[in-house]
XYZ file of C-alpha atoms in Angstrom:
258
model
C -25.102 52.902 72.599
C -26.406 56.477 72.467
C -29.904 57.028 71.091
C -31.187 60.090 69.205
C -32.829 62.842 71.231
C -36.277 61.748 72.439
C -39.198 63.539 74.134
C -40.622 62.610 77.509
C -41.831 59.030 77.690
C -40.881 55.399 78.304
C -38.562 53.623 75.879
C -37.584 49.972 75.509
C -34.195 48.812 74.252
C -33.821 45.759 72.038
C -30.413 44.370 71.160
C -30.016 42.678 67.777
C -27.021 40.491 66.909
C -26.260 40.045 63.206
C -23.650 38.174 61.273
C -21.130 39.762 58.905
C -23.565 38.908 56.120
C -26.349 40.855 57.811
C -28.300 37.838 58.952
C -30.047 38.204 62.275
C -28.610 35.805 64.850
C -30.598 36.828 67.902
C -33.000 39.539 69.042
C -33.701 40.662 72.590
C -37.107 40.820 74.231
C -38.892 44.174 74.023
C -40.271 45.509 77.293
C -37.905 43.985 79.847
C -37.622 46.152 83.005
C -33.824 46.140 82.812
C -34.037 47.273 79.187
C -36.333 50.237 79.808
C -35.394 53.913 79.922
C -37.760 56.560 81.252
C -37.221 60.071 79.927
C -38.625 62.426 82.559
C -39.063 66.180 82.727
C -39.145 68.683 85.562
C -42.437 69.886 86.998
C -43.424 73.549 86.863
C -45.789 75.360 89.201
C -46.464 79.078 89.074
C -47.857 81.903 91.139
C -48.516 85.279 89.558
C -48.769 88.550 91.431
C -52.485 88.396 92.343
C -53.378 92.103 92.576
C -51.984 95.421 91.451
C -53.046 99.035 91.083
C -53.085 100.470 87.582
C -49.681 101.968 86.850
C -47.786 99.418 88.951
C -45.750 96.470 87.718
C -47.009 92.888 87.625
C -45.004 89.682 87.200
C -45.136 85.898 87.380
C -42.954 83.367 89.218
C -42.358 79.793 88.055
C -41.054 77.134 90.430
C -39.156 74.312 88.706
C -38.755 71.037 90.607
C -37.515 67.572 89.750
C -34.769 66.516 87.341
C -33.240 69.220 85.169
C -31.312 68.294 82.037
C -27.627 69.160 82.030
C -28.309 71.097 78.821
C -30.977 73.175 80.565
C -34.290 74.539 79.355
C -35.767 77.802 78.115
C -38.589 79.391 80.111
C -41.022 81.791 78.450
C -43.828 83.885 79.942
C -46.853 85.449 78.262
C -49.709 87.527 79.657
C -53.176 88.007 78.154
C -55.768 90.661 78.959
C -59.262 89.191 79.238
C -61.584 91.072 76.829
C -64.149 93.186 78.650
C -66.993 95.581 77.969
C -69.198 97.978 79.920
C -72.859 97.036 80.390
C -75.170 99.400 82.268
C -72.170 101.176 83.748
C -70.555 97.963 84.993
C -67.438 96.329 83.567
C -68.023 92.676 82.599
C -66.101 89.960 80.752
C -66.773 89.960 77.008
C -67.258 86.215 76.513
C -67.322 84.692 73.012
C -70.798 83.962 71.681
C -70.147 80.213 71.694
C -68.853 80.101 75.300
C -71.094 79.737 78.340
C -69.398 80.535 81.672
C -69.892 78.084 84.522
C -71.105 78.916 88.013
C -69.333 75.895 89.498
C -66.745 76.754 92.179
C -63.235 76.653 90.744
C -64.421 76.543 87.130
C -62.011 77.996 84.588
C -64.068 80.520 82.621
C -61.059 81.970 80.803
C -59.727 78.895 78.986
C -60.772 80.437 75.651
C -58.570 83.517 75.983
C -55.410 82.003 74.453
C -57.180 80.102 71.658
C -55.943 82.529 69.015
C -58.335 85.469 68.884
C -56.643 87.303 71.762
C -53.021 88.368 71.353
C -50.724 88.461 74.392
C -50.079 91.912 75.806
C -46.725 90.767 77.181
C -44.151 88.199 76.044
C -40.701 87.376 77.372
C -38.115 89.278 75.325
C -35.426 86.673 75.873
C -35.959 83.148 77.223
C -34.966 82.614 80.834
C -32.337 79.894 81.108
C -33.250 77.140 83.548
C -30.157 75.207 84.619
C -31.338 73.955 88.006
C -34.443 73.541 90.101
C -35.642 76.732 91.777
C -37.766 79.867 91.409
C -37.640 81.902 88.210
C -39.262 85.331 87.981
C -40.542 86.782 84.749
C -39.778 90.270 83.579
C -42.185 92.814 85.016
C -44.397 95.036 82.913
C -46.783 97.877 83.634
C -50.347 97.290 82.376
C -51.949 100.235 80.611
C -55.524 99.022 81.200
C -57.407 97.809 84.246
C -58.709 94.278 83.953
C -57.875 90.610 84.391
C -54.452 89.474 83.204
C -53.761 85.782 82.618
C -50.232 84.374 82.648
C -49.008 81.344 80.711
C -45.574 79.805 81.205
C -43.846 77.529 78.685
C -40.760 75.385 79.314
C -38.935 74.175 76.206
C -35.798 72.323 75.226
C -33.738 74.874 73.281
C -32.720 74.149 69.716
C -28.994 74.420 69.139
C -27.117 73.316 66.014
C -25.329 69.997 66.512
C -22.484 69.606 64.066
C -21.725 65.993 65.008
C -25.053 64.401 65.924
C -23.848 60.854 65.384
C -20.862 61.012 67.710
C -21.236 59.112 70.995
C -22.763 61.314 73.656
C -24.032 63.832 71.116
C -27.737 63.059 70.547
C -29.671 64.612 67.719
C -32.002 67.501 68.482
C -35.301 68.428 66.812
C -35.600 71.327 64.408
C -38.193 73.093 66.598
C -38.071 73.585 70.385
C -39.740 70.696 72.184
C -42.362 71.852 74.684
C -41.712 70.144 78.008
C -44.442 72.021 79.855
C -47.078 74.615 78.977
C -49.293 76.175 81.625
C -53.066 76.289 81.503
C -54.484 79.704 80.755
C -57.064 81.029 83.186
C -56.202 79.178 86.393
C -56.513 81.144 89.632
C -52.831 81.178 90.609
C -51.938 82.542 87.179
C -54.342 85.483 87.323
C -53.473 89.109 88.099
C -56.247 91.626 88.821
C -55.317 95.178 87.892
C -57.672 97.828 89.232
C -57.753 101.608 89.148
C -58.395 103.217 92.550
C -59.010 106.897 93.189
C -59.873 108.394 96.557
C -61.265 111.670 97.832
C -61.323 112.551 101.509
C -63.616 115.070 103.135
C -61.478 118.236 102.994
C -62.757 119.846 106.185
C -64.583 118.771 109.328
C -65.815 120.222 112.578
C -64.221 119.396 115.898
C -66.221 116.641 117.548
C -67.829 115.662 114.257
C -67.022 112.902 111.787
C -64.850 112.805 108.677
C -65.073 110.442 105.729
C -62.997 109.139 102.853
C -64.357 107.714 99.597
C -62.690 105.193 97.262
C -63.750 104.728 93.643
C -62.675 101.355 92.223
C -62.647 100.784 88.473
C -62.085 97.225 87.320
C -62.777 93.644 88.321
C -62.735 93.078 92.067
C -62.250 89.429 93.137
C -65.038 87.913 95.209
C -64.427 88.332 98.921
C -62.190 91.386 98.594
C -62.458 94.132 101.202
C -61.245 97.696 101.491
C -60.057 99.323 104.691
C -59.521 102.976 105.500
C -56.993 104.255 108.025
C -56.869 107.762 109.489
C -53.705 109.384 110.848
C -53.357 112.608 112.816
C -50.547 114.697 111.407
C -48.819 117.348 113.502
C -49.366 120.849 112.142
C -45.597 121.400 112.010
C -44.941 118.241 109.965
C -43.548 118.739 106.453
C -46.115 118.737 103.664
C -46.229 115.963 101.092
C -45.136 117.354 97.713
C -46.074 114.336 95.582
C -42.432 113.390 95.041
C -40.580 112.967 98.295
C -41.511 109.976 100.433
C -42.281 111.180 103.938
C -43.063 109.120 107.015
C -46.238 111.042 107.786
C -48.377 108.008 108.623
C -47.054 105.617 111.248
C -48.468 103.433 114.014
C -47.763 106.243 116.463
C -50.290 108.632 114.916
C -52.915 106.112 113.722
C -56.266 107.213 115.191
C -58.875 105.172 113.307
C -59.262 102.261 110.917
């Protein structure tokens, strides 16, 4: 016998035999292993684009594994910008007054971001249909501010009208989408750092002397990050870069320093 739609969990069947008068003749035992149904859901892991320069796109990727319902699921993505402020010329996280960040390795100091006071800066326009296990990429968007962006993925059972919910094989569905999985805001693999980088090289130098390049980084730089400079010798007859056309001016053949 079909049962109404049910969320994830373990369910026990009990058979009840009644007479034509409605009197109970027998009742099965609740909890028997052969009378137990486990409703399971797929697992979702994610990995956001970890770094990006301001003006470039960022995105998130969700990997769905395990059993996938024949009716499929809806996958939604949201991104939040961690509030920040400038203190003594340095950009820092603007923590709530009632939140104390932890110095413990791996601590999630951004769990408060999606509690309601911070609105997402990006949301999926249309849900991504998940019909099978695999990788699902969010839409990309271009951040307008440097900072720390936190992604949250949500997998739901879509709500579709069911005209004949009592017919065999046609289980009832809830009025609101049932959340199968919702990601944790602030975890490392769901964090994108967007920084603004400007550079200025020494315009002229003497033969036999040294030349330098300087990078100015605005934004949060993850601990352990490094920056590397490479210098290429360009032939005087090479075409000049016009800011539009991509030219192969810098290759391994003319790399002289790094």
